[in-house]
mmCIF file of N, CA, C and O in Angstrom:
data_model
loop_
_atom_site.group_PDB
_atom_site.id
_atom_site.type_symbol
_atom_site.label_atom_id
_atom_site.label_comp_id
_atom_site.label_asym_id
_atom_site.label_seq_id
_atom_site.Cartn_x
_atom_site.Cartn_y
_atom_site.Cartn_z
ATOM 1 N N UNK A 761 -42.417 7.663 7.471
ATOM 2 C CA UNK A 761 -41.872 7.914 8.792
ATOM 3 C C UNK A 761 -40.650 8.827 8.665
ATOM 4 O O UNK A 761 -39.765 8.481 7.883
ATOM 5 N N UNK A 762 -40.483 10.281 9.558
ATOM 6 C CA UNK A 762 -39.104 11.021 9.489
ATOM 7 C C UNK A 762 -38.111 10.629 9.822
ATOM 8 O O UNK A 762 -38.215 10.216 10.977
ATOM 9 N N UNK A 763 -37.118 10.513 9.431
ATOM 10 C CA UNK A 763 -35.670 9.845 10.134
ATOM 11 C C UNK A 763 -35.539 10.483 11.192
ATOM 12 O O UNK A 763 -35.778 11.691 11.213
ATOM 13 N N UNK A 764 -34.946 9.502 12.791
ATOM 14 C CA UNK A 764 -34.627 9.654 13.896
ATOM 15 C C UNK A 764 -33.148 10.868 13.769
ATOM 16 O O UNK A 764 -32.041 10.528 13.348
ATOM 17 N N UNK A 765 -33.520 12.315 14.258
ATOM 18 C CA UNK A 765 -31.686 12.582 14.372
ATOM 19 C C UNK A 765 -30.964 12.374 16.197
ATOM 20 O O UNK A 765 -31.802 12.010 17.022
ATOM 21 N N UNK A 766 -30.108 12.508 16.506
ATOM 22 C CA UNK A 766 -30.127 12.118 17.246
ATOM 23 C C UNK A 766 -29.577 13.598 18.443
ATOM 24 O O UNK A 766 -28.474 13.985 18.828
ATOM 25 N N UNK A 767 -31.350 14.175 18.760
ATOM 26 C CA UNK A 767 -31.276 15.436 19.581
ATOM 27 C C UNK A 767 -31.444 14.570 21.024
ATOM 28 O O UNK A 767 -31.950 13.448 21.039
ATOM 29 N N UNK A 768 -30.998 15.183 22.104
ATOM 30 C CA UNK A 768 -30.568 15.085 23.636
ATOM 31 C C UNK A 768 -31.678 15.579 24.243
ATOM 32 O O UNK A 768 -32.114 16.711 24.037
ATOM 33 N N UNK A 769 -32.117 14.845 24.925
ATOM 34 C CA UNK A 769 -32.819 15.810 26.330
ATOM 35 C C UNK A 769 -32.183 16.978 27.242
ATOM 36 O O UNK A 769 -31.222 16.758 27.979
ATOM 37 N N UNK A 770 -32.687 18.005 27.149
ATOM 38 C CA UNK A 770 -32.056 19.303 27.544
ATOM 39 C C UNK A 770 -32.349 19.553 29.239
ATOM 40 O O UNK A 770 -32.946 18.487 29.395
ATOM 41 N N UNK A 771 -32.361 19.966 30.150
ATOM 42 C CA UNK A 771 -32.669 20.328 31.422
ATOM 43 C C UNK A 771 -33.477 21.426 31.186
ATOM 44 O O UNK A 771 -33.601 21.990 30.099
ATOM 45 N N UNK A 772 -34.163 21.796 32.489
ATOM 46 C CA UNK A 772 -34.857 23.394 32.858
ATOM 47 C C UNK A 772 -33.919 24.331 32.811
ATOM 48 O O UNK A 772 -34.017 25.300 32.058
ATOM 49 N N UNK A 773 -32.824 24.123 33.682
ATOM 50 C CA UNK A 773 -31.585 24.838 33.439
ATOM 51 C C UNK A 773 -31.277 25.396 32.311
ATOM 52 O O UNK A 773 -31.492 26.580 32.050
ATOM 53 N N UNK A 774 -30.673 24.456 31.451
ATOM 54 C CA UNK A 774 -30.330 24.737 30.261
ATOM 55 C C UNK A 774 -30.920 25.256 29.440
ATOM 56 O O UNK A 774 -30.336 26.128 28.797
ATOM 57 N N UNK A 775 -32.528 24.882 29.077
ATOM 58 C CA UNK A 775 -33.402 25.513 28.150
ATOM 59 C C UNK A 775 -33.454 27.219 28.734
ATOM 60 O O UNK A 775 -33.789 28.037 27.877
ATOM 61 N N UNK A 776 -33.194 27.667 29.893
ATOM 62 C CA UNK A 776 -33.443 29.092 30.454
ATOM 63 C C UNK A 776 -32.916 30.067 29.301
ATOM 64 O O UNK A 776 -31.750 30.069 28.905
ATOM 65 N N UNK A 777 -33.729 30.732 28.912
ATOM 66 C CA UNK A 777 -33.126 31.963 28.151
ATOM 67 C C UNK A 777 -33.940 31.509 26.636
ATOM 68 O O UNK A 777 -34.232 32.314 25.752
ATOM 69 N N UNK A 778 -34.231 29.922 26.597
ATOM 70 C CA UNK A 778 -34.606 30.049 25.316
ATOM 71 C C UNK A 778 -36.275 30.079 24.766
ATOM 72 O O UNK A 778 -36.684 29.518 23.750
ATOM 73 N N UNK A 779 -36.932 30.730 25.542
ATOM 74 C CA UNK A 779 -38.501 30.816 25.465
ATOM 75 C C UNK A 779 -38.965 32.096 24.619
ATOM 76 O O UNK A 779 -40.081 32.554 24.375
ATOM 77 N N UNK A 780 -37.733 32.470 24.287
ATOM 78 C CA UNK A 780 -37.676 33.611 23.463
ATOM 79 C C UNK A 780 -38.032 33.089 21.656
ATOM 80 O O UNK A 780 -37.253 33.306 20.728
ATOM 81 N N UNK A 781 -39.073 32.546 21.557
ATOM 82 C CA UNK A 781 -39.359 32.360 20.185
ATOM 83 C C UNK A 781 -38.742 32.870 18.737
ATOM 84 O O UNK A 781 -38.564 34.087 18.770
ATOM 85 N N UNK A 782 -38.488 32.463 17.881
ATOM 86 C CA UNK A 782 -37.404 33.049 16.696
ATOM 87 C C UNK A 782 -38.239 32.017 15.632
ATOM 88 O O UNK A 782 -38.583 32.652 14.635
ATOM 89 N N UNK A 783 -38.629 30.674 15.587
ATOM 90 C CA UNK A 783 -38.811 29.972 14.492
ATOM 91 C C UNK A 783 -40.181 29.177 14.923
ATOM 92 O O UNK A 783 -40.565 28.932 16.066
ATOM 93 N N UNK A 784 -40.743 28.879 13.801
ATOM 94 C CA UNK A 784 -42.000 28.188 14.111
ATOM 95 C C UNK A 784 -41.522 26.713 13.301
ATOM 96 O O UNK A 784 -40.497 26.483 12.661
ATOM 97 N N UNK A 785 -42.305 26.125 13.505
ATOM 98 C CA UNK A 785 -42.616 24.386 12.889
ATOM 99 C C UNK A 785 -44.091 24.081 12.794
ATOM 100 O O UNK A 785 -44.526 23.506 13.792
ATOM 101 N N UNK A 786 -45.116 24.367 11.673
ATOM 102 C CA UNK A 786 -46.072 23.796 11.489
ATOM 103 C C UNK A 786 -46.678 22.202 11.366
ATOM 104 O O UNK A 786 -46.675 21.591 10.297
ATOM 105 N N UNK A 787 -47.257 21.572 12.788
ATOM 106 C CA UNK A 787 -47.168 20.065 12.858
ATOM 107 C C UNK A 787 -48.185 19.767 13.740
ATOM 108 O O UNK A 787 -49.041 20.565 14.124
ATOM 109 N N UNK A 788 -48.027 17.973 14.233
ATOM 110 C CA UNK A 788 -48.421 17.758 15.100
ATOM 111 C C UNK A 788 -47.907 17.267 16.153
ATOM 112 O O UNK A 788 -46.750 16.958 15.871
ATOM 113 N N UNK A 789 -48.238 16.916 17.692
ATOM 114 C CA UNK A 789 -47.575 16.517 18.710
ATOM 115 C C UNK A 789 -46.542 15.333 17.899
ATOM 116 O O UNK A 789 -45.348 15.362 17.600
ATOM 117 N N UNK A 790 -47.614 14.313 17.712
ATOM 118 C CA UNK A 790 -47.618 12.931 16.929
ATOM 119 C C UNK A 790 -46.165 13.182 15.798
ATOM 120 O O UNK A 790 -45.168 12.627 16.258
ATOM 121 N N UNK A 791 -46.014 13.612 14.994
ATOM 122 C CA UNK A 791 -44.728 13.819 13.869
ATOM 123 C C UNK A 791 -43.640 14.311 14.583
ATOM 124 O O UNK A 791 -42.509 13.828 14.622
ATOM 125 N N UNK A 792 -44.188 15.612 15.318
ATOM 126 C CA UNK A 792 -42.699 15.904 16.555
ATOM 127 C C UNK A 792 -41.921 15.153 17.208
ATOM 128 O O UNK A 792 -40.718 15.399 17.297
ATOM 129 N N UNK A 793 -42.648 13.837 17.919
ATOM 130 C CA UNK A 793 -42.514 12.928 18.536
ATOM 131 C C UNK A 793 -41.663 11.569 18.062
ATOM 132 O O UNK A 793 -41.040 10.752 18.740
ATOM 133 N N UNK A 794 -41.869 11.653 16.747
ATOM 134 C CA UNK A 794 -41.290 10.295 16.006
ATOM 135 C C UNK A 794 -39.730 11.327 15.524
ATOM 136 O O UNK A 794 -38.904 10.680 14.880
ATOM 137 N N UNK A 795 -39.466 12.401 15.735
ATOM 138 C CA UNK A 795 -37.780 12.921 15.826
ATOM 139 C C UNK A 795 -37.267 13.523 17.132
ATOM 140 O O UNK A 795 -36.113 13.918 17.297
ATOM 141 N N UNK A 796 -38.177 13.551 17.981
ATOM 142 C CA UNK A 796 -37.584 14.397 19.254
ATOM 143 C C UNK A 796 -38.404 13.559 20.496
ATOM 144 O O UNK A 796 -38.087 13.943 21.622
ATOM 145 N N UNK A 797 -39.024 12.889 20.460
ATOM 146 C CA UNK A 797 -39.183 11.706 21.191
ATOM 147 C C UNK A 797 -40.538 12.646 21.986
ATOM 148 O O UNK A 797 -40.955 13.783 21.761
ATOM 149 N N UNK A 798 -40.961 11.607 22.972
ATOM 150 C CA UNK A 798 -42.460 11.965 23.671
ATOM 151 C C UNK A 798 -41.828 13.381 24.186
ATOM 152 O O UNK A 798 -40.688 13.757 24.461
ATOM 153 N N UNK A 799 -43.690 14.245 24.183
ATOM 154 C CA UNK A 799 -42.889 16.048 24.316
ATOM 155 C C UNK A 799 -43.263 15.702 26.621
ATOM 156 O O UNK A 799 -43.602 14.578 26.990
ATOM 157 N N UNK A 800 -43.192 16.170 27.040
ATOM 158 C CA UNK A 800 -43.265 16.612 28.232
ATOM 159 C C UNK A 800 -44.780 17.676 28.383
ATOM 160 O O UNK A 800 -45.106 18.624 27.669
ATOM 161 N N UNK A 801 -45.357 17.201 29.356
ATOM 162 C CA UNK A 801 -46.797 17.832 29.313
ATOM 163 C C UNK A 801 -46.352 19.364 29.534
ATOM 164 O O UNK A 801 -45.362 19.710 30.179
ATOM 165 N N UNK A 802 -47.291 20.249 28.861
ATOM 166 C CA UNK A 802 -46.803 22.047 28.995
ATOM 167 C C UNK A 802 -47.309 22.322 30.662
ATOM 168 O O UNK A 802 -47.473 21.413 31.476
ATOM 169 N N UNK A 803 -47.455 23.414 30.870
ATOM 170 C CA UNK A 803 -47.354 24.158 31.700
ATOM 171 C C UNK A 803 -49.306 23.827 32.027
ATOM 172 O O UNK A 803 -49.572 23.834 33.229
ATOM 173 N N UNK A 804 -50.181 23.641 31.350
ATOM 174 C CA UNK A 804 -51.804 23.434 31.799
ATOM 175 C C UNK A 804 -52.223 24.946 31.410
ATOM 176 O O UNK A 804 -53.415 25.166 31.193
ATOM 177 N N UNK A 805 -51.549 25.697 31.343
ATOM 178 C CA UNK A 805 -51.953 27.203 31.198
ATOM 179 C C UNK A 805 -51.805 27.961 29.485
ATOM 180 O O UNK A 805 -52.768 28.266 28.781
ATOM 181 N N UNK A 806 -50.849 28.072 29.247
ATOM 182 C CA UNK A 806 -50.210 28.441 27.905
ATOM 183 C C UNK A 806 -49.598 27.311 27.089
ATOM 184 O O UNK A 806 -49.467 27.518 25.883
ATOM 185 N N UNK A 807 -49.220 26.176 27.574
ATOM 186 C CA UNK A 807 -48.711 25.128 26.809
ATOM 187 C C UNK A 807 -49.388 24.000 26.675
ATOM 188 O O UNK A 807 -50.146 23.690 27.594
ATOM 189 N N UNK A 808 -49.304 23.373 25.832
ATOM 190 C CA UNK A 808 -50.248 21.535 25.959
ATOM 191 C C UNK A 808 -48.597 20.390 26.313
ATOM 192 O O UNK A 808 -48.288 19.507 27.113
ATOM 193 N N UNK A 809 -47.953 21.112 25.170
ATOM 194 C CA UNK A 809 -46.819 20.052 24.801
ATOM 195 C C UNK A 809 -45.440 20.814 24.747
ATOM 196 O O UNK A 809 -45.146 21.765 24.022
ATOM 197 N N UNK A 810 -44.667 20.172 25.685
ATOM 198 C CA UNK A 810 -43.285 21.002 25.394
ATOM 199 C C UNK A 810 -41.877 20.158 24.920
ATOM 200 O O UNK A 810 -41.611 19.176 25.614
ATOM 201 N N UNK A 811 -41.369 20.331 24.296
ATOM 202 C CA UNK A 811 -39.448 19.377 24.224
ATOM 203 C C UNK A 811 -38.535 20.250 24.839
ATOM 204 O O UNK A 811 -38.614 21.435 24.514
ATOM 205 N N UNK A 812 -37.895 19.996 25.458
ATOM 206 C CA UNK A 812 -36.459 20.404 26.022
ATOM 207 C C UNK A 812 -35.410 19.660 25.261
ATOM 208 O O UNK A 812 -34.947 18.682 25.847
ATOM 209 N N UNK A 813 -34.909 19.951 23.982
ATOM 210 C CA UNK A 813 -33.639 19.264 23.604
ATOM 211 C C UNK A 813 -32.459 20.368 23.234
ATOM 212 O O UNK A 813 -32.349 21.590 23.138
ATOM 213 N N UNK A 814 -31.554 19.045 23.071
ATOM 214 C CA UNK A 814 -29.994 19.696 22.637
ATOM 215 C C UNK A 814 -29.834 19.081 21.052
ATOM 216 O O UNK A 814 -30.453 18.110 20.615
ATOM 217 N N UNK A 815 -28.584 20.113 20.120
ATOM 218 C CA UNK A 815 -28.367 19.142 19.069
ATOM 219 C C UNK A 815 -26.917 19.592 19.278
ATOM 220 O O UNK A 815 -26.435 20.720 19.178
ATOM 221 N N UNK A 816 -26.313 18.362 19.612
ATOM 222 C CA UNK A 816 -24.419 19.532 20.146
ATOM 223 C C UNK A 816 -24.904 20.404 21.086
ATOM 224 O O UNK A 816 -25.826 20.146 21.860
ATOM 225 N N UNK A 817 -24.346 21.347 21.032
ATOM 226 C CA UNK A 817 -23.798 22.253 21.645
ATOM 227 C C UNK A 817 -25.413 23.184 21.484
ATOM 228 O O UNK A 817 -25.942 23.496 22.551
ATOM 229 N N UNK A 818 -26.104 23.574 20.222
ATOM 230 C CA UNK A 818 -27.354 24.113 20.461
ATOM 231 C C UNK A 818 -28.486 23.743 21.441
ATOM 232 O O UNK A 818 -28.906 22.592 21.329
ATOM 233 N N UNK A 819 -29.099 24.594 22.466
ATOM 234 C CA UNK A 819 -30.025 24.141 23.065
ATOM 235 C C UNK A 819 -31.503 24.480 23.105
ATOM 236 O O UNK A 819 -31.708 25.260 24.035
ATOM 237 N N UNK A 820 -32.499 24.208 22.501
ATOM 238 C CA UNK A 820 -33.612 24.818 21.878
ATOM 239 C C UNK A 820 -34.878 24.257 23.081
ATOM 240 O O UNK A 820 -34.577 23.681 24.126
ATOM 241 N N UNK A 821 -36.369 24.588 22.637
ATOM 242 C CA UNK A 821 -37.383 24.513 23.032
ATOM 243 C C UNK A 821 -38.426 24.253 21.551
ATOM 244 O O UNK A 821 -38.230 24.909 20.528
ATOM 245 N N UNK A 822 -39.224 23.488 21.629
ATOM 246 C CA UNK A 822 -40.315 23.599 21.370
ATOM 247 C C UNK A 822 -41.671 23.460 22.190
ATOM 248 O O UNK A 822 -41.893 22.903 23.265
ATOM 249 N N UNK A 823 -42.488 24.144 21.332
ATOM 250 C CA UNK A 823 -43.781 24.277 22.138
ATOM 251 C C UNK A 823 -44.636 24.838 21.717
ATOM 252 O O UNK A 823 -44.248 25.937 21.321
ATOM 253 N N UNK A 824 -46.422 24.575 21.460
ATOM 254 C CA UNK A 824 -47.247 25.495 21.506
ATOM 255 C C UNK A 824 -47.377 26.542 22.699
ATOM 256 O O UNK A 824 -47.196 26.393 23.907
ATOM 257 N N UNK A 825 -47.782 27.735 21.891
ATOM 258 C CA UNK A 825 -48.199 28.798 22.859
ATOM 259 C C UNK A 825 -49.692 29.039 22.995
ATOM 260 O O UNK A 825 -50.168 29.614 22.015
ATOM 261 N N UNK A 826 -50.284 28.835 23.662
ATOM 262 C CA UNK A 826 -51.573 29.509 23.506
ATOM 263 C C UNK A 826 -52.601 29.052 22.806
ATOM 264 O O UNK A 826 -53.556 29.801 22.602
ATOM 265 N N UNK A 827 -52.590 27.816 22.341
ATOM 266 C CA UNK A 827 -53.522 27.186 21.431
ATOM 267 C C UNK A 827 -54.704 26.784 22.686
ATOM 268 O O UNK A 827 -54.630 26.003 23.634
ATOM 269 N N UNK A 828 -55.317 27.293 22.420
ATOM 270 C CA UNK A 828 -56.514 27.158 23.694
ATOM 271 C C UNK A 828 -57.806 26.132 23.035
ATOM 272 O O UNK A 828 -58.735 25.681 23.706
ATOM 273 N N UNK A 829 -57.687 26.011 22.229
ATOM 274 C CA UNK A 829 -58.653 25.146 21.266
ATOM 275 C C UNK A 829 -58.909 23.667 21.927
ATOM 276 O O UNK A 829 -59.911 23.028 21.604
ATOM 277 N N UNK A 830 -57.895 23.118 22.926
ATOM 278 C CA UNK A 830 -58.080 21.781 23.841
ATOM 279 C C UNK A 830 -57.142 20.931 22.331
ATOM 280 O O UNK A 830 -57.672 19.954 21.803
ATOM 281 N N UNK A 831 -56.101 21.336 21.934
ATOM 282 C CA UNK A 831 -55.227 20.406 21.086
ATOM 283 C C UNK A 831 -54.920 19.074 21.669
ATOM 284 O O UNK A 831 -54.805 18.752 22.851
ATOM 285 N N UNK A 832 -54.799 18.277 20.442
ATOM 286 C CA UNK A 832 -54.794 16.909 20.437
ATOM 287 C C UNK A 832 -53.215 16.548 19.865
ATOM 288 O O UNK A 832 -52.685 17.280 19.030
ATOM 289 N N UNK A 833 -52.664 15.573 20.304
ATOM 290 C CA UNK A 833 -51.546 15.085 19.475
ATOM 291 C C UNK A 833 -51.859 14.905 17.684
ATOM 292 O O UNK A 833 -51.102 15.048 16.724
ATOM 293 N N UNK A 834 -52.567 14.725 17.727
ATOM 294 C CA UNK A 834 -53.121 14.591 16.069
ATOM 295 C C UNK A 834 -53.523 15.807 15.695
ATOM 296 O O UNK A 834 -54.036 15.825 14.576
ATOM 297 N N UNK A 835 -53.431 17.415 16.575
ATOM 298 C CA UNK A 835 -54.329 18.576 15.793
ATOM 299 C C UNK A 835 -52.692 18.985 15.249
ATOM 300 O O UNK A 835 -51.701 18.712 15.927
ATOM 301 N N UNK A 836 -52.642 19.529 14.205
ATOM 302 C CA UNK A 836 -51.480 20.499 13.339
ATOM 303 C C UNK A 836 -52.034 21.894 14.060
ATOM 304 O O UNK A 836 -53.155 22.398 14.132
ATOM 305 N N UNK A 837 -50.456 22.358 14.660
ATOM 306 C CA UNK A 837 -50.243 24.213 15.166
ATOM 307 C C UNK A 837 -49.395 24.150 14.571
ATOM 308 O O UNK A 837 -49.016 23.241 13.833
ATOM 309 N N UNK A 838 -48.815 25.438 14.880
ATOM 310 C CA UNK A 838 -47.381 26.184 14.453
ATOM 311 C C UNK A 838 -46.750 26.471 16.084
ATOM 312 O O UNK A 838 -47.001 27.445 16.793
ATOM 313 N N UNK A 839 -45.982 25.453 16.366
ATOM 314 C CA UNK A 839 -44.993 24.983 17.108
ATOM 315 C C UNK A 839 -44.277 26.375 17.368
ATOM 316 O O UNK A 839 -44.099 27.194 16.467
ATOM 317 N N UNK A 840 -44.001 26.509 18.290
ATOM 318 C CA UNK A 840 -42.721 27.729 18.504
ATOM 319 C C UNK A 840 -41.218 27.330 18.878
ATOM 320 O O UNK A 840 -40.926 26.751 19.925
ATOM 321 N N UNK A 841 -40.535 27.612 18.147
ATOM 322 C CA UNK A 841 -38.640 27.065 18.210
ATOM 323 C C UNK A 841 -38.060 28.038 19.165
ATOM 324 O O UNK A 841 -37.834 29.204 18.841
ATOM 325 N N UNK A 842 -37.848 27.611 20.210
ATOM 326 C CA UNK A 842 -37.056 28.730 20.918
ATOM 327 C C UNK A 842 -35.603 28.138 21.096
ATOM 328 O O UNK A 842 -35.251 26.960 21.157
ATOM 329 N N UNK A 843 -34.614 29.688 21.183
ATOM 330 C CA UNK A 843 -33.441 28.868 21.146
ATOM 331 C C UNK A 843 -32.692 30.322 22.072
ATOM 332 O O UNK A 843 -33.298 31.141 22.764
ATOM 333 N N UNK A 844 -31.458 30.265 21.828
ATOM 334 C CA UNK A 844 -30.180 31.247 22.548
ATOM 335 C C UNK A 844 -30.324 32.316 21.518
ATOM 336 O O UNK A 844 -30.665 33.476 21.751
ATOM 337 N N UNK A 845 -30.079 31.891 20.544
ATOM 338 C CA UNK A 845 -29.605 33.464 19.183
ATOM 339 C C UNK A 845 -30.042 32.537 17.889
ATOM 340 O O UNK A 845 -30.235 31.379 17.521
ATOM 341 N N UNK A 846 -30.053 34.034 17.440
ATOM 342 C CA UNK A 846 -30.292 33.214 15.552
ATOM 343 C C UNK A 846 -30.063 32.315 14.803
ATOM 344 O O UNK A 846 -30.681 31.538 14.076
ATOM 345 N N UNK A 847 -28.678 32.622 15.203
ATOM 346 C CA UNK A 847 -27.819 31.432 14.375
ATOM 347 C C UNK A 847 -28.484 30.060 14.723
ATOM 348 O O UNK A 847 -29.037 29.358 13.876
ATOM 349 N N UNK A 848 -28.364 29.698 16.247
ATOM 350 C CA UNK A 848 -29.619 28.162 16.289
ATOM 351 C C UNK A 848 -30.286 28.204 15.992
ATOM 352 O O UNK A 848 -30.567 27.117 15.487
ATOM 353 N N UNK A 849 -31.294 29.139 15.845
ATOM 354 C CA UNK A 849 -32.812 28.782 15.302
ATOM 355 C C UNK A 849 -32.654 27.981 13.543
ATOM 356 O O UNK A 849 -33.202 27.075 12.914
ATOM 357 N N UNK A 850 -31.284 29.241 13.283
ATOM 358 C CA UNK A 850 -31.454 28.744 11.678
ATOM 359 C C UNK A 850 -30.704 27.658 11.833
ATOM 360 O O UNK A 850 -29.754 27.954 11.108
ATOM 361 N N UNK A 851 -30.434 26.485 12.320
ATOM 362 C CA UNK A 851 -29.435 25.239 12.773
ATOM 363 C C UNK A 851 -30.729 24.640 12.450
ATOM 364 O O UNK A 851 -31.228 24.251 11.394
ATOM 365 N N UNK A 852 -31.309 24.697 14.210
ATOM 366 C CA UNK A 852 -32.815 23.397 13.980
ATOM 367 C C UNK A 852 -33.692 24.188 13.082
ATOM 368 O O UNK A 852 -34.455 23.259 12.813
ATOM 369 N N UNK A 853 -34.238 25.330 12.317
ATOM 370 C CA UNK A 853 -35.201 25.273 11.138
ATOM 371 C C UNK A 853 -34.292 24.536 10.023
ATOM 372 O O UNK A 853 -34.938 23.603 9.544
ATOM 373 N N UNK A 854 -33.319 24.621 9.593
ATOM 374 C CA UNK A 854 -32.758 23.707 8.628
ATOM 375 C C UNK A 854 -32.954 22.279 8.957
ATOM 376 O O UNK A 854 -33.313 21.452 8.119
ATOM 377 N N UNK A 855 -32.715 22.013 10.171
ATOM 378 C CA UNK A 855 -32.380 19.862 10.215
ATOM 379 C C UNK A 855 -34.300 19.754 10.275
ATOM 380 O O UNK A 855 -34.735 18.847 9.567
ATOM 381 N N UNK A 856 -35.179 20.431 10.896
ATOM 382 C CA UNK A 856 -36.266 20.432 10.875
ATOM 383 C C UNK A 856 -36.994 20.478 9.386
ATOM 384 O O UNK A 856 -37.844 19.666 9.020
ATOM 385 N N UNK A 857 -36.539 21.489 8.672
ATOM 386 C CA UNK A 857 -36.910 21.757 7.215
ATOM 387 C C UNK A 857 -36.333 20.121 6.317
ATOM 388 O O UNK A 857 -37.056 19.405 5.625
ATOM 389 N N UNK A 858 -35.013 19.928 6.593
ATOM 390 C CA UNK A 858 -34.699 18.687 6.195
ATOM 391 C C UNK A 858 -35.365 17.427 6.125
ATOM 392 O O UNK A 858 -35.489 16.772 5.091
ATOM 393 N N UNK A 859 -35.734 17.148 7.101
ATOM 394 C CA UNK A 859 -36.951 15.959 7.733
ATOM 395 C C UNK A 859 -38.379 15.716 7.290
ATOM 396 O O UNK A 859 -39.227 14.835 7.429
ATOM 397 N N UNK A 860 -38.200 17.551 6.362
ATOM 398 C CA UNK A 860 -39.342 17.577 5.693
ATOM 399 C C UNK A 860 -40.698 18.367 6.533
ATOM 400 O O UNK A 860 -41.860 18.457 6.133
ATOM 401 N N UNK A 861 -40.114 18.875 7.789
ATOM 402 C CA UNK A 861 -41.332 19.726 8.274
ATOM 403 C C UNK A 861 -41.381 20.608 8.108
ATOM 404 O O UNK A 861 -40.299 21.083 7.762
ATOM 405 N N UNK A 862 -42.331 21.413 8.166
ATOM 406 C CA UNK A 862 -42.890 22.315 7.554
ATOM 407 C C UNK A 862 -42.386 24.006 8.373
ATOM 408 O O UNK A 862 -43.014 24.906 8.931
ATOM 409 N N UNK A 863 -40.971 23.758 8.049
ATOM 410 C CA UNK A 863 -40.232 24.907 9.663
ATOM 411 C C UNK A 863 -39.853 26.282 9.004
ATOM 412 O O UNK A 863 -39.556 26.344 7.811
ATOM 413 N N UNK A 864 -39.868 27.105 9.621
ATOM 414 C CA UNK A 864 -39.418 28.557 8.996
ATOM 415 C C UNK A 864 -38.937 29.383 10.284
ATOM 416 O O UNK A 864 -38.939 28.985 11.449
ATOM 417 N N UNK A 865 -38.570 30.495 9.846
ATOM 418 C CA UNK A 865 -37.700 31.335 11.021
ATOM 419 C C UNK A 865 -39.067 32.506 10.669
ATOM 420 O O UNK A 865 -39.585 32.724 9.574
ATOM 421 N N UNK A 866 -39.446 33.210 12.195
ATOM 422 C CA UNK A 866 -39.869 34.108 12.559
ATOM 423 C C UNK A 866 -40.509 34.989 11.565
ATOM 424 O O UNK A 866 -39.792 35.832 11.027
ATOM 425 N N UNK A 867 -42.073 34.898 11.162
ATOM 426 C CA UNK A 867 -42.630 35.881 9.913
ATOM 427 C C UNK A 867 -42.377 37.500 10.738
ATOM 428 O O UNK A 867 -42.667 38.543 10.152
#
């Protein structure tokens, strides 16, 4: 099991600006969920699963884009990290990489 850190629920508000992708996380709903808690259903169109969190002061997004395949909490994608600027992305790919997932910044 990954250790709990302790990220915030973010607003619509707040997440604005950060859909701008920079880092991926290769996973599943299911593993996301046991550090950033149940995701919020996506959009029905481009998303399945979304998080709105904070860690401090950073305010990020995750989310599949486009996985049209009918994903399952149990299927593994490559997650998209959206955040404000670089510097966060490389914040949550580090505490993410830490936890042991499988996270990287932007090929």
């Amino acid at each position: 099991m990954k250790k709990k850190i302790n990220f915030n629920d973010a607003s619509f508000k707040e997440v604005i600006g950060t859909s701008s992708y920079r880092g991926y996380v290769k996973t599943t709903a299911n593993a996301l969920s046991m550090v950033l808690g149940s995701p919020m259903s996506g959009d029905g169109d481009k998303t399945t699963y979304e998080w709105y969190k904070k860690y401090g002061s950073v305010v990020f997004t995750i989310y599949d884009y486009k996985e049209y395949a009918g994903i399952t909490k149990n299927t593994e994608v490559e997650y998209h990290i959206g955040t404000k600027c670089p510097e966060d992305t490389g914040i949550i790919v580090g505490i993410l990489a830490g936890l042991g997932f499988n996270a990287y910044i932007e090929k």
